[in-house]
XYZ file of C-alpha atoms in Angstrom:
349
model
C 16.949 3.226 22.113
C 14.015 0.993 21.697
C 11.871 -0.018 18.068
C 8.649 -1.843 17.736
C 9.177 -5.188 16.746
C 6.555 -8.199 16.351
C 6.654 -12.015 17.131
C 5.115 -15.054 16.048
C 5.622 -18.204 17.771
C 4.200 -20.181 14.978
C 2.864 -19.993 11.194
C -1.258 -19.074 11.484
C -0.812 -17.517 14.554
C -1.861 -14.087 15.831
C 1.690 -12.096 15.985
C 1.895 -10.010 19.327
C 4.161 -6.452 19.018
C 6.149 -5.643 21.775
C 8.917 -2.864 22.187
C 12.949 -3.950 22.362
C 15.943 -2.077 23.242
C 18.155 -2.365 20.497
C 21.540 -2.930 19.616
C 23.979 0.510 18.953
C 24.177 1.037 15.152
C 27.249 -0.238 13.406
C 29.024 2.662 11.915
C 27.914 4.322 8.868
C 30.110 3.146 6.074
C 29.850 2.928 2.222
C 26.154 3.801 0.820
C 24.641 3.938 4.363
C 22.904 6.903 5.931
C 22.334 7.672 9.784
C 18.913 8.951 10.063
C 16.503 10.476 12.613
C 12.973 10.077 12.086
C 10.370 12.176 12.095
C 7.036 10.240 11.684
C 6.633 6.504 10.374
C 3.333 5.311 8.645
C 2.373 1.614 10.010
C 1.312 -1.072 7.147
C -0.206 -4.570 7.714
C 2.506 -7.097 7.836
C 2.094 -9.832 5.237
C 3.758 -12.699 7.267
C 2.913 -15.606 5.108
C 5.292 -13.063 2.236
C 7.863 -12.852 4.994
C 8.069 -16.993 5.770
C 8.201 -17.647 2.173
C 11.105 -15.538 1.562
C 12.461 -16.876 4.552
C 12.954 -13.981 6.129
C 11.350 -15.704 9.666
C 13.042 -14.776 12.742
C 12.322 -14.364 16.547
C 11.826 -10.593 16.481
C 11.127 -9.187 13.487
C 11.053 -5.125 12.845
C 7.862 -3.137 12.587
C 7.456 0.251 10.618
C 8.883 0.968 7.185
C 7.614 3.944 5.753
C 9.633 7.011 7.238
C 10.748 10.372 6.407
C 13.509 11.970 8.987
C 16.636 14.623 8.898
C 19.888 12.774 7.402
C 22.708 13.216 11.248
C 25.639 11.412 9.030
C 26.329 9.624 5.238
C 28.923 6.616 4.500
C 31.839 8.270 2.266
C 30.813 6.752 -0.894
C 26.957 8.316 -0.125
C 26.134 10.759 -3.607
C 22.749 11.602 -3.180
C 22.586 13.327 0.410
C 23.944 15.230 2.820
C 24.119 16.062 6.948
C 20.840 18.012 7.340
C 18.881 16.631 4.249
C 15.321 15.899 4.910
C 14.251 12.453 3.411
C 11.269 10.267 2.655
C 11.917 6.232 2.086
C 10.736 2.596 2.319
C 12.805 0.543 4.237
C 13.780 -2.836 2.658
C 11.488 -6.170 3.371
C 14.707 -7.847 4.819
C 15.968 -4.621 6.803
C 16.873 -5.446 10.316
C 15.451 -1.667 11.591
C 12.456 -0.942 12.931
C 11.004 2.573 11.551
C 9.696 3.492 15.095
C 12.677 3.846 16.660
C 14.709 7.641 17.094
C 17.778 7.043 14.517
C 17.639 4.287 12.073
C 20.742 3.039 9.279
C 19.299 2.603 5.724
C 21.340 2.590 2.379
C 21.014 5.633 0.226
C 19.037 3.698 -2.650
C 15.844 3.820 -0.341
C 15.828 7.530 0.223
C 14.312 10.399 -2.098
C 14.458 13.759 -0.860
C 11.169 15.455 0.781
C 9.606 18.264 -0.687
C 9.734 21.695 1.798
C 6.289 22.189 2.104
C 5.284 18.214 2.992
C 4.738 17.793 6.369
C 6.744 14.733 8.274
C 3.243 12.669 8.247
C 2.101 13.554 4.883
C 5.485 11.712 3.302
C 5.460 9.143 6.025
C 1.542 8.647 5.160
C 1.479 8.822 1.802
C 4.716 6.289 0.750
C 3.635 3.192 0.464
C 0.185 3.927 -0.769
C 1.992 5.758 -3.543
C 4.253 3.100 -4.776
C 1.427 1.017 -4.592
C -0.946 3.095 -6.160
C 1.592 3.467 -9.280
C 2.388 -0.314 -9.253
C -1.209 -1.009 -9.920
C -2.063 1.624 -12.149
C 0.795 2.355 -14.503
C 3.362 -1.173 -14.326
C 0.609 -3.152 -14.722
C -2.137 -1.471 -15.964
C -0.785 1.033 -18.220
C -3.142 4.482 -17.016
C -4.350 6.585 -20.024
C -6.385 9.517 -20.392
C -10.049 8.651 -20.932
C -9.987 4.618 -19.707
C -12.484 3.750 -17.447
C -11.245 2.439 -14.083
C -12.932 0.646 -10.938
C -11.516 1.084 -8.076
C -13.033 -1.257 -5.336
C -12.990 0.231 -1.295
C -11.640 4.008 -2.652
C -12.716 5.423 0.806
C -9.686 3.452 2.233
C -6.050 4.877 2.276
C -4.756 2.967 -0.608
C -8.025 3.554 -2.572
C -8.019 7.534 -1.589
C -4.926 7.444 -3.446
C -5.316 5.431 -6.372
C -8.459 7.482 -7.426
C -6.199 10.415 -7.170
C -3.787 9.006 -9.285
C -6.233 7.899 -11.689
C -7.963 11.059 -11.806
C -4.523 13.081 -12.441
C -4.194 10.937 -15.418
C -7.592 11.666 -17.186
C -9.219 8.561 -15.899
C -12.889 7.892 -15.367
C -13.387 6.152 -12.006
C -15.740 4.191 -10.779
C -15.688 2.952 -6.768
C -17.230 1.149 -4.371
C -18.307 2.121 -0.738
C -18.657 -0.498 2.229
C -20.544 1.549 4.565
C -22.725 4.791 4.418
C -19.590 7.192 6.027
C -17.463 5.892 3.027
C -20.218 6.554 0.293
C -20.358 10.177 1.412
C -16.662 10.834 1.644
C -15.998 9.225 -1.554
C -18.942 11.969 -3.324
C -17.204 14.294 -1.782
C -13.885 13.648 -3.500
C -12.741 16.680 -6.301
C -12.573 16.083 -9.209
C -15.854 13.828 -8.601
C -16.071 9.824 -9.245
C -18.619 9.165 -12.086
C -20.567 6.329 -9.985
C -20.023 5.567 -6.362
C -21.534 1.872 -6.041
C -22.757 1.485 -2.373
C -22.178 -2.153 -1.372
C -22.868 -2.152 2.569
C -26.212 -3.560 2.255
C -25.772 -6.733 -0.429
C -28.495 -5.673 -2.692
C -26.495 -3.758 -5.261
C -25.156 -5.545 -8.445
C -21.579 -4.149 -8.875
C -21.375 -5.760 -12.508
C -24.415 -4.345 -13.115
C -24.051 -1.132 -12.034
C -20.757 -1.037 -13.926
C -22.184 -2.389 -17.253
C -24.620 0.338 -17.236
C -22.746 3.306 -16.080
C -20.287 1.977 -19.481
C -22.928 1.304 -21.921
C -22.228 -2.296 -21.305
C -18.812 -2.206 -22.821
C -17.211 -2.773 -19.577
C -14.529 -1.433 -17.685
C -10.981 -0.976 -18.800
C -8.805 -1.322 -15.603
C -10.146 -2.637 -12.178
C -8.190 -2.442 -9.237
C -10.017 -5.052 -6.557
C -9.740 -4.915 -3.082
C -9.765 -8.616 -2.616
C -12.451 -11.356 -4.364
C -14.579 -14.130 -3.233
C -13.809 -17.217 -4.898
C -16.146 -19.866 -3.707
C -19.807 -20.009 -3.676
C -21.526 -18.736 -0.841
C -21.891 -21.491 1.452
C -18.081 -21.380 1.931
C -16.985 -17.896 2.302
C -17.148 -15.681 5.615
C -20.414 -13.601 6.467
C -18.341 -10.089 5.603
C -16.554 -11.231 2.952
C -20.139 -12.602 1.367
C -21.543 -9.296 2.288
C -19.022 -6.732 0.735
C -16.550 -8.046 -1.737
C -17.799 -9.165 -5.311
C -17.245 -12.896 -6.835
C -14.497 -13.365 -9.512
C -16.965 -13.993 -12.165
C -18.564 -10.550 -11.347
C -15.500 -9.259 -12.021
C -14.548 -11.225 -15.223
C -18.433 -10.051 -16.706
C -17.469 -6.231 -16.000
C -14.321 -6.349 -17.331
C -13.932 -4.800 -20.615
C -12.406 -6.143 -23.960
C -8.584 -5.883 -23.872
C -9.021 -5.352 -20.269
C -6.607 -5.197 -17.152
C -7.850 -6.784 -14.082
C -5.178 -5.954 -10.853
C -5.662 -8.413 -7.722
C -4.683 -8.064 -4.486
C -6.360 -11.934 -4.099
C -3.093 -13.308 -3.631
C -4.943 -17.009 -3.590
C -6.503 -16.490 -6.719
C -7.863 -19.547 -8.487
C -9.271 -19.077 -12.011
C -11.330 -22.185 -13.595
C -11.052 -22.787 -17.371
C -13.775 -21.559 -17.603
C -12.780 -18.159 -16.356
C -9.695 -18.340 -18.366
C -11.647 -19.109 -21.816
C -13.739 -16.452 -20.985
C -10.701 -13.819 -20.245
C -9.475 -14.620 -23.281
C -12.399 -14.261 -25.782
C -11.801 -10.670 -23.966
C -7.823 -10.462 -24.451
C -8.294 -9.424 -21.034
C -4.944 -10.003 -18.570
C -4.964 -10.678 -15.137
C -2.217 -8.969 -12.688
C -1.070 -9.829 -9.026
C -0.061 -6.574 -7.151
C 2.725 -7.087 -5.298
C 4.554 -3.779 -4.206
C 7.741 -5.762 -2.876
C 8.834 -6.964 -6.602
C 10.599 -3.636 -6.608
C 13.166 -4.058 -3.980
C 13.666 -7.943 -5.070
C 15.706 -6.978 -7.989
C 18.642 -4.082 -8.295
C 17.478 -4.458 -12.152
C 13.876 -2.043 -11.231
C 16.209 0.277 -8.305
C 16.118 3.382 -10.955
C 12.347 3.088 -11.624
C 11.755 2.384 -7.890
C 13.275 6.088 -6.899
C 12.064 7.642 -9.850
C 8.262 6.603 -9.018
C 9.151 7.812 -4.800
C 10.370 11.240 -6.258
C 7.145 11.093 -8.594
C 4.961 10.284 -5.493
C 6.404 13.080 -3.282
C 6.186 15.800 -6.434
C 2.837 14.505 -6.813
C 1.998 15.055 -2.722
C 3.769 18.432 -2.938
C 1.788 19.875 -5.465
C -1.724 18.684 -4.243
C -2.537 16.075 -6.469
C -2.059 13.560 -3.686
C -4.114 14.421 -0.832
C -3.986 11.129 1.649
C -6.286 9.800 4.658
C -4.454 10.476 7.543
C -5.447 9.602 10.880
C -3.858 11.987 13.693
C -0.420 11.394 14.377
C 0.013 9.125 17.160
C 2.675 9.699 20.099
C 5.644 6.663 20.070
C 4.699 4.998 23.333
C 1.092 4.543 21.370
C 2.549 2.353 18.402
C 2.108 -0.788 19.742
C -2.120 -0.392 20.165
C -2.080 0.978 16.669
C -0.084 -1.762 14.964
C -2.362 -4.223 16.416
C -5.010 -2.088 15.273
C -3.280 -1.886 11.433
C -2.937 -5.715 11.404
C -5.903 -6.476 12.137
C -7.234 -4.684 9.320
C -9.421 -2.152 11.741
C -7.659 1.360 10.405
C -9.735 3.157 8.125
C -7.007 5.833 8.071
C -3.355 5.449 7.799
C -1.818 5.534 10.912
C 1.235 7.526 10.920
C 3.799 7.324 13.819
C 5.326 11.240 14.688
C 8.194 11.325 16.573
């Protein structure tokens, strides 16, 4: 059998994903579970996470998000059986690659998958879930009638999110980075109270987001990345579509919760004073903090089952792209990491 796997011959690099033949699987023992998969969603690959960790190797496996048929469970397995259709995350330090036939993953992973979800819907819809719930409810702490700006909704993570938000009685705001995005983002039910159109540089997000408010601010925002230098020294698209962190510190509301994906955030004291004349907090969303301690494992398969329930009964609705063919995965990962997939791309075997 052969999984996608990528390489990287040094740190900075671009990683190249080729296909291996793989070792048999050891036997299923203990908590482990043999599974087949059905379809596997593709992610980009954080690989300055993965050398930090030092998790670096010469081969390391590509695809985490799967949902399969259980073929065979270790005898101290409690949650499944033979036959059992299943949805999970495989671990940052797994040595599996999701797109592959059968993979071995330990029971704590798995949730079942609701009858009526399609293979690519659970695949699809994983990570962005967990995500999506990190950001909104760890963090954030999601309650009916909060304001919330959600930054790139029309992306598969953002899709999501607003979904979530909305569920909960949330008032979102978004922003669009190109006219296609604007119009599939109105079209979203229940509807967003203001979709801020950004593709052109002339709009004012703060602005916008002051007045749609009152000029209270916003309660929660969940950014899609920040500029953080002046304008001389960040890239044309980044200049062009994301908003500075003082932008973002001016809209954000008193007692306020701002969620960064800026992983390289760097916050002047004068930022900080300002945050805290608001009692404002900043948070760094990291999905991975999940699996890095067996203290959060009960919350972590709590929040899958909520995600699936959630995708079962409509309230999740994600962007899929069509399900791509095995042999394809390779010119879609590259496609995923280099941040070109509007859609999530779901593997369906």
């Amino acid at each position: 059998m052969k999984g996608l796997y990528f390489q990287q011959s040094s740190p900075g690099e671009e990683i190249s994903f080729v296909f291996q033949e793989r070792e048999n699987l050891p036997d299923i023992k203990d908590n482990y579970v043999k599974l087949q998969v059905k379809a596997c969603a593709l992610s980009w690959i954080n690989t300055k996470l993965l050398s930090e960790m030092k998790l670096e190797k010469e081969f390391f496996p590509v695809g985490r998000e799967i949902a399969g048929v259980v073929l065979e469970v270790g005898s101290k397995v409690s949650f499944f059986h033979p036959d059992d259709e299943v949805v999970g995350i495989l671990p940052l330090d797994s040595e599996e690659s999701g797109v592959c036939e059968i993979v071995r993953i330990h029971e704590h992973y798995l949730v079942h998958k609701p009858e009526k979800v399609t293979w690519t819907e659970a695949a699809g819809v994983i990570h962005d879930g967990i995500r999506s719930y990190t950001a909104l409810h760890s963090l954030s702490h999601l309650s009916p009638g909060k304001s919330v700006l959600i930054m790139d909704g029309a992306s598969a993570f953002g899709t999501i999110a607003i979904q979530l938000a909305h569920h909960r009685g949330a008032k979102v705001i978004s922003t669009a980075y190109s006219l296609e995005d604007k119009q599939y983002l109105e079209r979203l039910r229940p509807a967003i109270v203001r979709v801020i159109d950004v593709s052109n540089g002339k709009i004012d997000v703060a602005e916008s987001c002051l007045e749609e408010t009152g000029g209270i601010g916003v309660d929660i925002i969940l950014d899609a990345g920040v500029r953080l230098y002046s304008k001389d020294d960040e890239p044309a698209l980044k200049l062009h579509l994301l908003p500075h962190k003082h932008d973002i510190i001016t809209l954000l509301g008193v007692g306020g919760h701002w969620i960064t994906t800026e992983e390289n955030l760097q916050l002047d004291p004068p930022d900080s004073h300002c945050l805290f004349l608001k009692g404002a907090t900043v948070s760094f969303l990291n999905d991975e903090v999940w699996n890095l301690s067996n203290v959060q494992q009960g919350k972590y398969l709590c929040i899958l089952k909520d995600v699936m329930e959630k995708l079962s009964s409509g309230v999740f609705r994600p962007l899929l792209d069509e399900p791509v063919p095995p042999y394809d995965a390779k010119v879609s990962m590259e496609i995923v990491q280099k941040n070109q997939a509007r859609k999530k791309q779901v593997i369906q075997f």
